[in-house]
Amino acid sequence: MNLPQKLLIGLLIVASVNLAAQAPQQAKSDSYRMKTFIDGLMKRMTLDEKIGQLNLPGAGDITTGQASSSDIAKKIEEGKVGGLFNIKSVAKIKEVQKLAIDKSRLKIPLLFGMDVIHGYETVFPIPLGMSCIWDMKLVERSARIAAQEASADGINWTFSPMVDISRDPRWGRISEGSGEDAYLGSEIAKAMVRGYQGDDLSKNNTIMSCVKHYALYGAAEAGRDYNTTDMSRQRMFNEYLPPYKAAVDAGVGSVMASFNEIDGVPATANKWLLSDVLRKQWGFKGFIVTDYTGINEMVDHGIGDLQTVSARALMAGIDMDMVGEGILTTTQKSLKEGKVTLAQIDAACRRILEAKYKLGLFDDPYRYCDENRAKSDIFNDANRKEAQAIAAESFVLLKNQGEVLPLKKSGIIALIGPLADATENMTGTWSVAANFSKSVSVINGMKAVVGSNAKILYAKGSNLDEDSLIEQRATMFGKTLRRDKRPADEILQEAVNVANQAGVIVAALGESAEMSGEASSRTNIEIPGIQKELLKALLKTGKPVVLVLFTGRPLALTWEQQNVPAILNVWFGGSEAGYAIADVLFGDINPSGKLSTTFPQNIGQVPVFYNHKNTGRPLPEGKWFQKFRSNYLDVSNDPLYPFGYGLSYTNFSYSDIKLSSSSMNAGQKITASVTVSNTGQRDGKEVVQLYIRDVVGSSTRPVKELKGFQKIELRAGASKTVSFDITVNDLKYYNYGLKYVAEPGDFKVFIGGNSRDVKEASFKLL
Ligand code: BGC
């Protein structure tokens, strides 16, 4: 009996005795087989071939049928490429993989990565929108569908989830993350990794996930992209690092280092971050890839020439170099000069090979290249239907005075605004695989939903921005808004005329898709001036106005909140956005999204977030202004819309909190319960949120922190008791010495439908 057979029989015996013991045994034998295979392969590899595995070049311009004449072909044949990214289609990927398999000496298959960020061709809401759903099954489902589609098209690795916590709406990439909260962000990180990777990476419909950007990328100074970050270790560990760790705990296969510096050392060369925290402390076993030219950029960061920074990256823990080829071109020399070690090169190479092994690429390099699946599994009706339903759950109803919404499917409705007929903008930023022209615009969605029951009139009303240069920057990558060259007055007047014919006005305004995303930071976070003028003119007609707000970031909407009766924030809902928007506008779906980021009253309040500290001079509630207190002369400390906020077409009321006990010790738990009632006329969903405050700590603690949530569905008039178990784990934090501790003393519990409007109770940890 050979060893694998022995292990198998052993496993069968264990399974019959104790099922729970099966998984670890299985994993052991799997990893033994993997090690044996990779040991054998690495023995045959030259140093050049090992270094080649660490290279992830840009795909260049590979056209179907001509891969072998592409620039990259020679390198693949020489074994100088570990993988490629952002190549689309089975035909192209198969052709390139064939180069590696047929022409390279050791026939090592390539990884094929892509930024599959919020869907593949079927596009889901931008991640910031997804994070307002608060239903982890749906979040996981979106990643599952994305993996099914991407893997059907040849992709086996995605650069997602992006889990960078951000409290700065100026930063364009806030659109790509899950908002400001570490707990919610961690739940989403886990759900996304589960969705992409499933329970077996080698299946042909699962793909390897890459959590990014490690770390703190969302804390860029002044909200300017790629800018410096600098914060205390305590803040890092409590408020910014948990989502990355959650992804690691969920088994994420790879991690992407971020562009920014941390503590004066760029993340890409930060040994403490990559090796001490990620690998040693958190036990991460996968591989670490740089961001796009992340190594080369360290020359501009000012820590050395290309050879120096490449050696530093490798020795800090980087395994794969995206695009810049610093590792490929300088590592031989660095090894000779003793600046890197063979052990480090071997370790990095092994991790890349392990990823390929786990994906099943050594068994079948074409595992993800099934033309039949490519035809049937991508952008099909079933996926689009799910995306439509998911998109509707991400919308946040910010205001609904006088129940303007839902609209009736009758009469004449004026649909006005530069985002109303903007098919190419519906998917939002980072949707590289999408076919923009196949998305559903608001006008098409509304027309489809009302059919012949109501008449929809349309006018653009204004361009996105008065300044054509700004509009150009905000409509890159084919996300055109077809700028109207007529004078602004004429465009506006046309819209007012249309509006005057209608019973109700829907104004589709806000940001374009590329006004957020990478390198799309803004210092003014209001709706562009020209659109505000349009909104004012529409309100002047005296007709009810519904603002359908497109945005990739929290905006400052103080004027709109004061003047517009109804505001529905639809973010960028994906390829099916138009249908989903119509479903909610007409009440076929009751909105239930809740904000994952605070909306400020104005830009000057930024950063403003719910889990702030108290200070030694807090402003008593409702007492603005007070001299020598922590506040502003010109605006209160309150946000415009708090974290967790979002309305429904029905109303919910909360009973007082019942605690199962007024104290607990570290081994016990307390159950906190409330009864939530739907007091309105419609069925609806509510996100019940649990917050905890550690009243006295050895370090200062936030005024409240999210520690649990449940999304429930209640029929009109129905009530439900919602309970949360609080254990010592919910009370822990990283103290000054970075020990994860729960400190005995008083705690407060808050439960409510947002972070501001909550019921309160107290207990003691003994
Ligand atoms: C972005 C990453 C992305 C990478 C590859 C970079 O510019 O920061 O998020 O995954 O490009 O496209």
mmCIF file of C-alpha atoms in Angstrom, residues 269-487:
data_model
loop_
_atom_site.group_PDB
_atom_site.id
_atom_site.type_symbol
_atom_site.label_atom_id
_atom_site.label_comp_id
_atom_site.label_asym_id
_atom_site.label_seq_id
_atom_site.Cartn_x
_atom_site.Cartn_y
_atom_site.Cartn_z
ATOM 1 C CA ALA A 269 8.542 47.240 1.483
ATOM 2 C CA ASN A 270 7.088 47.183 4.979
ATOM 3 C CA LYS A 271 8.401 44.045 6.639
ATOM 4 C CA TRP A 272 6.508 44.677 9.848
ATOM 5 C CA LEU A 273 3.237 44.856 7.938
ATOM 6 C CA LEU A 274 3.785 42.013 5.457
ATOM 7 C CA SER A 275 5.786 39.525 7.456
ATOM 8 C CA ASP A 276 5.350 40.259 11.155
ATOM 9 C CA VAL A 277 1.630 41.085 11.200
ATOM 10 C CA LEU A 278 0.210 39.340 8.146
ATOM 11 C CA ARG A 279 2.244 36.162 8.145
ATOM 12 C CA LYS A 280 3.448 35.654 11.710
ATOM 13 C CA GLN A 281 0.647 37.179 13.745
ATOM 14 C CA TRP A 282 -2.309 36.330 11.506
ATOM 15 C CA GLY A 283 -0.914 33.135 10.009
ATOM 16 C CA PHE A 284 -1.496 34.063 6.365
ATOM 17 C CA LYS A 285 -0.313 31.218 4.116
ATOM 18 C CA GLY A 286 -1.073 32.525 0.624
ATOM 19 C CA PHE A 287 0.952 34.891 -1.559
ATOM 20 C CA ILE A 288 1.347 38.655 -1.569
ATOM 21 C CA VAL A 289 1.244 40.618 -4.810
ATOM 22 C CA THR A 290 2.179 44.271 -5.189
ATOM 23 C CA ASP A 291 -0.241 46.776 -6.610
ATOM 24 C CA TYR A 292 0.340 48.054 -10.169
ATOM 25 C CA THR A 293 4.037 49.117 -10.375
ATOM 26 C CA GLY A 294 4.022 49.276 -6.577
ATOM 27 C CA ILE A 295 7.719 48.376 -6.438
ATOM 28 C CA ASN A 296 8.889 50.900 -9.043
ATOM 29 C CA GLU A 297 6.923 53.646 -7.305
ATOM 30 C CA MET A 298 9.117 53.277 -4.257
ATOM 31 C CA VAL A 299 11.838 55.034 -6.260
ATOM 32 C CA ASP A 300 9.614 58.127 -6.199
ATOM 33 C CA HIS A 301 8.718 57.466 -2.580
ATOM 34 C CA GLY A 302 12.411 58.045 -2.121
ATOM 35 C CA ILE A 303 13.756 54.827 -0.629
ATOM 36 C CA GLY A 304 16.201 53.761 -3.331
ATOM 37 C CA ASP A 305 16.813 52.823 -6.957
ATOM 38 C CA LEU A 306 14.948 50.000 -8.702
ATOM 39 C CA GLN A 307 17.348 47.305 -7.518
ATOM 40 C CA THR A 308 17.195 48.500 -3.920
ATOM 41 C CA VAL A 309 13.413 48.777 -3.784
ATOM 42 C CA SER A 310 12.919 45.420 -5.511
ATOM 43 C CA ALA A 311 15.221 43.740 -2.996
ATOM 44 C CA ARG A 312 13.469 45.487 -0.128
ATOM 45 C CA ALA A 313 10.048 44.392 -1.387
ATOM 46 C CA LEU A 314 11.124 40.770 -1.740
ATOM 47 C CA MET A 315 12.817 40.679 1.638
ATOM 48 C CA ALA A 316 9.791 42.373 3.264
ATOM 49 C CA GLY A 317 7.536 39.569 2.059
ATOM 50 C CA ILE A 318 6.314 40.423 -1.460
ATOM 51 C CA ASP A 319 5.929 37.313 -3.639
ATOM 52 C CA MET A 320 4.741 38.728 -6.929
ATOM 53 C CA ASP A 321 5.581 41.963 -8.743
ATOM 54 C CA MET A 322 2.702 43.495 -10.703
ATOM 55 C CA VAL A 323 3.741 45.108 -13.998
ATOM 56 C CA GLY A 324 6.996 46.831 -13.045
ATOM 57 C CA GLU A 325 9.437 43.904 -13.520
ATOM 58 C CA GLY A 326 11.770 45.208 -10.846
ATOM 59 C CA ILE A 327 12.045 41.748 -9.294
ATOM 60 C CA LEU A 328 12.508 40.097 -12.707
ATOM 61 C CA THR A 329 15.311 42.392 -13.776
ATOM 62 C CA THR A 330 17.311 42.987 -10.593
ATOM 63 C CA THR A 331 17.030 39.916 -8.360
ATOM 64 C CA GLN A 332 19.938 37.937 -9.890
ATOM 65 C CA LYS A 333 22.217 40.890 -9.197
ATOM 66 C CA SER A 334 20.829 41.409 -5.695
ATOM 67 C CA LEU A 335 21.415 37.749 -4.905
ATOM 68 C CA LYS A 336 25.046 37.981 -6.004
ATOM 69 C CA GLU A 337 25.496 41.088 -3.881
ATOM 70 C CA GLY A 338 23.854 39.466 -0.855
ATOM 71 C CA LYS A 339 20.889 41.853 -0.830
ATOM 72 C CA VAL A 340 18.336 39.071 -1.120
ATOM 73 C CA THR A 341 18.513 35.430 -0.103
ATOM 74 C CA LEU A 342 17.828 32.305 -2.100
ATOM 75 C CA ALA A 343 15.569 31.183 0.728
ATOM 76 C CA GLN A 344 13.369 34.228 0.202
ATOM 77 C CA ILE A 345 13.193 33.669 -3.579
ATOM 78 C CA ASP A 346 12.333 30.014 -2.998
ATOM 79 C CA ALA A 347 9.654 30.881 -0.470
ATOM 80 C CA ALA A 348 8.015 33.370 -2.844
ATOM 81 C CA CYS A 349 8.187 30.983 -5.791
ATOM 82 C CA ARG A 350 6.708 28.177 -3.702
ATOM 83 C CA ARG A 351 3.736 30.337 -2.714
ATOM 84 C CA ILE A 352 2.946 31.157 -6.342
ATOM 85 C CA LEU A 353 3.193 27.495 -7.318
ATOM 86 C CA GLU A 354 0.999 26.545 -4.378
ATOM 87 C CA ALA A 355 -1.688 28.947 -5.588
ATOM 88 C CA LYS A 356 -1.574 27.343 -9.031
ATOM 89 C CA TYR A 357 -1.725 23.906 -7.464
ATOM 90 C CA LYS A 358 -4.750 24.812 -5.323
ATOM 91 C CA LEU A 359 -6.536 26.184 -8.380
ATOM 92 C CA GLY A 360 -6.044 22.815 -10.034
ATOM 93 C CA LEU A 361 -3.973 24.289 -12.852
ATOM 94 C CA PHE A 362 -1.304 21.583 -12.733
ATOM 95 C CA ASP A 363 -4.011 18.948 -13.277
ATOM 96 C CA ASP A 364 -5.580 20.890 -16.098
ATOM 97 C CA PRO A 365 -4.186 24.259 -17.197
ATOM 98 C CA TYR A 366 -7.340 24.824 -19.265
ATOM 99 C CA ARG A 367 -9.688 24.118 -16.367
ATOM 100 C CA TYR A 368 -11.217 27.593 -16.660
ATOM 101 C CA CYS A 369 -11.325 27.627 -20.436
ATOM 102 C CA ASP A 370 -14.595 25.913 -21.286
ATOM 103 C CA GLU A 371 -16.124 27.621 -24.340
ATOM 104 C CA ASN A 372 -19.544 26.126 -23.600
ATOM 105 C CA ARG A 373 -19.621 27.659 -20.151
ATOM 106 C CA ALA A 374 -18.511 30.964 -21.630
ATOM 107 C CA LYS A 375 -21.582 30.870 -23.845
ATOM 108 C CA SER A 376 -24.121 29.886 -21.219
ATOM 109 C CA ASP A 377 -22.910 31.168 -17.849
ATOM 110 C CA ILE A 378 -22.168 34.826 -18.511
ATOM 111 C CA PHE A 379 -24.684 37.686 -18.392
ATOM 112 C CA ASN A 380 -27.546 35.219 -18.564
ATOM 113 C CA ASP A 381 -31.127 36.015 -17.568
ATOM 114 C CA ALA A 382 -30.898 34.266 -14.220
ATOM 115 C CA ASN A 383 -27.793 36.219 -13.169
ATOM 116 C CA ARG A 384 -29.262 39.494 -14.364
ATOM 117 C CA LYS A 385 -32.471 38.880 -12.411
ATOM 118 C CA GLU A 386 -30.472 38.297 -9.231
ATOM 119 C CA ALA A 387 -28.398 41.405 -9.895
ATOM 120 C CA GLN A 388 -31.585 43.441 -10.302
ATOM 121 C CA ALA A 389 -32.955 42.247 -6.964
ATOM 122 C CA ILE A 390 -29.614 42.807 -5.220
ATOM 123 C CA ALA A 391 -29.279 46.323 -6.677
ATOM 124 C CA ALA A 392 -32.660 47.342 -5.275
ATOM 125 C CA GLU A 393 -31.497 46.287 -1.794
ATOM 126 C CA SER A 394 -28.522 48.655 -1.976
ATOM 127 C CA PHE A 395 -30.529 51.842 -2.483
ATOM 128 C CA VAL A 396 -30.878 54.125 0.517
ATOM 129 C CA LEU A 397 -33.982 56.261 0.923
ATOM 130 C CA LEU A 398 -32.634 59.442 2.490
ATOM 131 C CA LYS A 399 -35.829 61.461 2.625
ATOM 132 C CA ASN A 400 -39.492 60.942 1.763
ATOM 133 C CA GLN A 401 -41.516 63.905 2.952
ATOM 134 C CA GLY A 402 -45.254 63.664 2.405
ATOM 135 C CA GLU A 403 -44.785 60.179 0.980
ATOM 136 C CA VAL A 404 -43.956 61.403 -2.500
ATOM 137 C CA LEU A 405 -42.601 57.903 -3.001
ATOM 138 C CA PRO A 406 -43.570 55.386 -4.149
ATOM 139 C CA LEU A 407 -44.811 56.840 -7.420
ATOM 140 C CA LYS A 408 -48.032 55.733 -9.049
ATOM 141 C CA LYS A 409 -47.791 53.919 -12.362
ATOM 142 C CA SER A 410 -50.106 56.422 -14.016
ATOM 143 C CA GLY A 411 -50.234 59.945 -15.415
ATOM 144 C CA ILE A 412 -47.276 61.845 -16.809
ATOM 145 C CA ILE A 413 -43.851 61.599 -15.192
ATOM 146 C CA ALA A 414 -41.011 63.931 -16.189
ATOM 147 C CA LEU A 415 -37.613 62.237 -16.034
ATOM 148 C CA ILE A 416 -34.905 64.887 -16.079
ATOM 149 C CA GLY A 417 -31.150 64.946 -15.630
ATOM 150 C CA PRO A 418 -27.768 64.027 -17.092
ATOM 151 C CA LEU A 419 -27.902 60.587 -15.420
ATOM 152 C CA ALA A 420 -31.397 59.702 -16.636
ATOM 153 C CA ASP A 421 -30.354 58.354 -20.015
ATOM 154 C CA ALA A 422 -26.805 57.338 -19.156
ATOM 155 C CA THR A 423 -26.534 53.642 -20.020
ATOM 156 C CA GLU A 424 -22.712 53.588 -19.945
ATOM 157 C CA ASN A 425 -22.604 55.023 -16.431
ATOM 158 C CA MET A 426 -24.874 52.541 -14.669
ATOM 159 C CA THR A 427 -22.170 50.035 -13.756
ATOM 160 C CA GLY A 428 -20.072 52.601 -11.911
ATOM 161 C CA THR A 429 -16.340 52.560 -11.543
ATOM 162 C CA TRP A 430 -14.176 49.391 -11.806
ATOM 163 C CA SER A 431 -16.317 47.254 -14.031
ATOM 164 C CA VAL A 432 -13.650 46.194 -16.514
ATOM 165 C CA ALA A 433 -15.431 43.123 -17.899
ATOM 166 C CA ALA A 434 -18.773 44.835 -18.413
ATOM 167 C CA ASN A 435 -20.279 45.643 -21.740
ATOM 168 C CA PHE A 436 -21.448 49.157 -20.834
ATOM 169 C CA SER A 437 -23.897 49.482 -23.668
ATOM 170 C CA LYS A 438 -25.897 46.530 -22.322
ATOM 171 C CA SER A 439 -26.723 48.192 -19.003
ATOM 172 C CA VAL A 440 -30.215 49.377 -18.247
ATOM 173 C CA SER A 441 -30.622 53.145 -17.938
ATOM 174 C CA VAL A 442 -33.172 54.821 -15.687
ATOM 175 C CA ILE A 443 -35.329 55.810 -18.623
ATOM 176 C CA ASN A 444 -35.388 52.292 -20.035
ATOM 177 C CA GLY A 445 -36.008 50.785 -16.611
ATOM 178 C CA MET A 446 -38.894 53.119 -15.857
ATOM 179 C CA LYS A 447 -40.475 52.598 -19.258
ATOM 180 C CA ALA A 448 -40.260 48.832 -18.883
ATOM 181 C CA VAL A 449 -41.854 48.885 -15.439
ATOM 182 C CA VAL A 450 -44.768 51.258 -16.224
ATOM 183 C CA GLY A 451 -45.500 49.865 -19.687
ATOM 184 C CA SER A 452 -48.459 51.740 -21.160
ATOM 185 C CA ASN A 453 -49.885 52.728 -17.758
ATOM 186 C CA ALA A 454 -47.967 55.986 -17.505
ATOM 187 C CA LYS A 455 -46.187 58.350 -19.841
ATOM 188 C CA ILE A 456 -42.518 59.127 -19.236
ATOM 189 C CA LEU A 457 -41.229 62.377 -20.725
ATOM 190 C CA TYR A 458 -37.491 62.979 -20.801
ATOM 191 C CA ALA A 459 -35.101 65.934 -21.018
ATOM 192 C CA LYS A 460 -31.434 66.122 -20.082
ATOM 193 C CA GLY A 461 -31.731 69.455 -18.262
ATOM 194 C CA SER A 462 -28.008 70.035 -17.878
ATOM 195 C CA ASN A 463 -24.632 68.553 -18.537
ATOM 196 C CA LEU A 464 -22.813 66.786 -15.720
ATOM 197 C CA ASP A 465 -20.649 69.808 -15.035
ATOM 198 C CA GLU A 466 -20.400 73.267 -16.486
ATOM 199 C CA ASP A 467 -16.693 72.731 -17.075
ATOM 200 C CA SER A 468 -16.180 70.439 -20.056
ATOM 201 C CA LEU A 469 -12.702 69.498 -18.801
ATOM 202 C CA ILE A 470 -14.102 68.195 -15.540
ATOM 203 C CA GLU A 471 -16.753 66.287 -17.461
ATOM 204 C CA GLN A 472 -14.043 64.776 -19.646
ATOM 205 C CA ARG A 473 -12.116 63.534 -16.600
ATOM 206 C CA ALA A 474 -15.338 62.202 -15.100
ATOM 207 C CA THR A 475 -16.399 60.210 -18.170
ATOM 208 C CA MET A 476 -13.208 58.344 -19.073
ATOM 209 C CA PHE A 477 -12.981 54.694 -20.179
ATOM 210 C CA GLY A 478 -16.015 54.889 -22.451
ATOM 211 C CA LYS A 479 -18.401 56.146 -19.762
ATOM 212 C CA THR A 480 -19.633 58.954 -21.994
ATOM 213 C CA LEU A 481 -22.531 61.233 -21.097
ATOM 214 C CA ARG A 482 -22.729 62.643 -24.637
ATOM 215 C CA ARG A 483 -22.117 66.271 -23.710
ATOM 216 C CA ASP A 484 -24.815 68.578 -24.997
ATOM 217 C CA LYS A 485 -23.161 71.471 -26.819
ATOM 218 C CA ARG A 486 -26.173 73.808 -26.681
ATOM 219 C CA PRO A 487 -26.103 76.799 -24.309
#
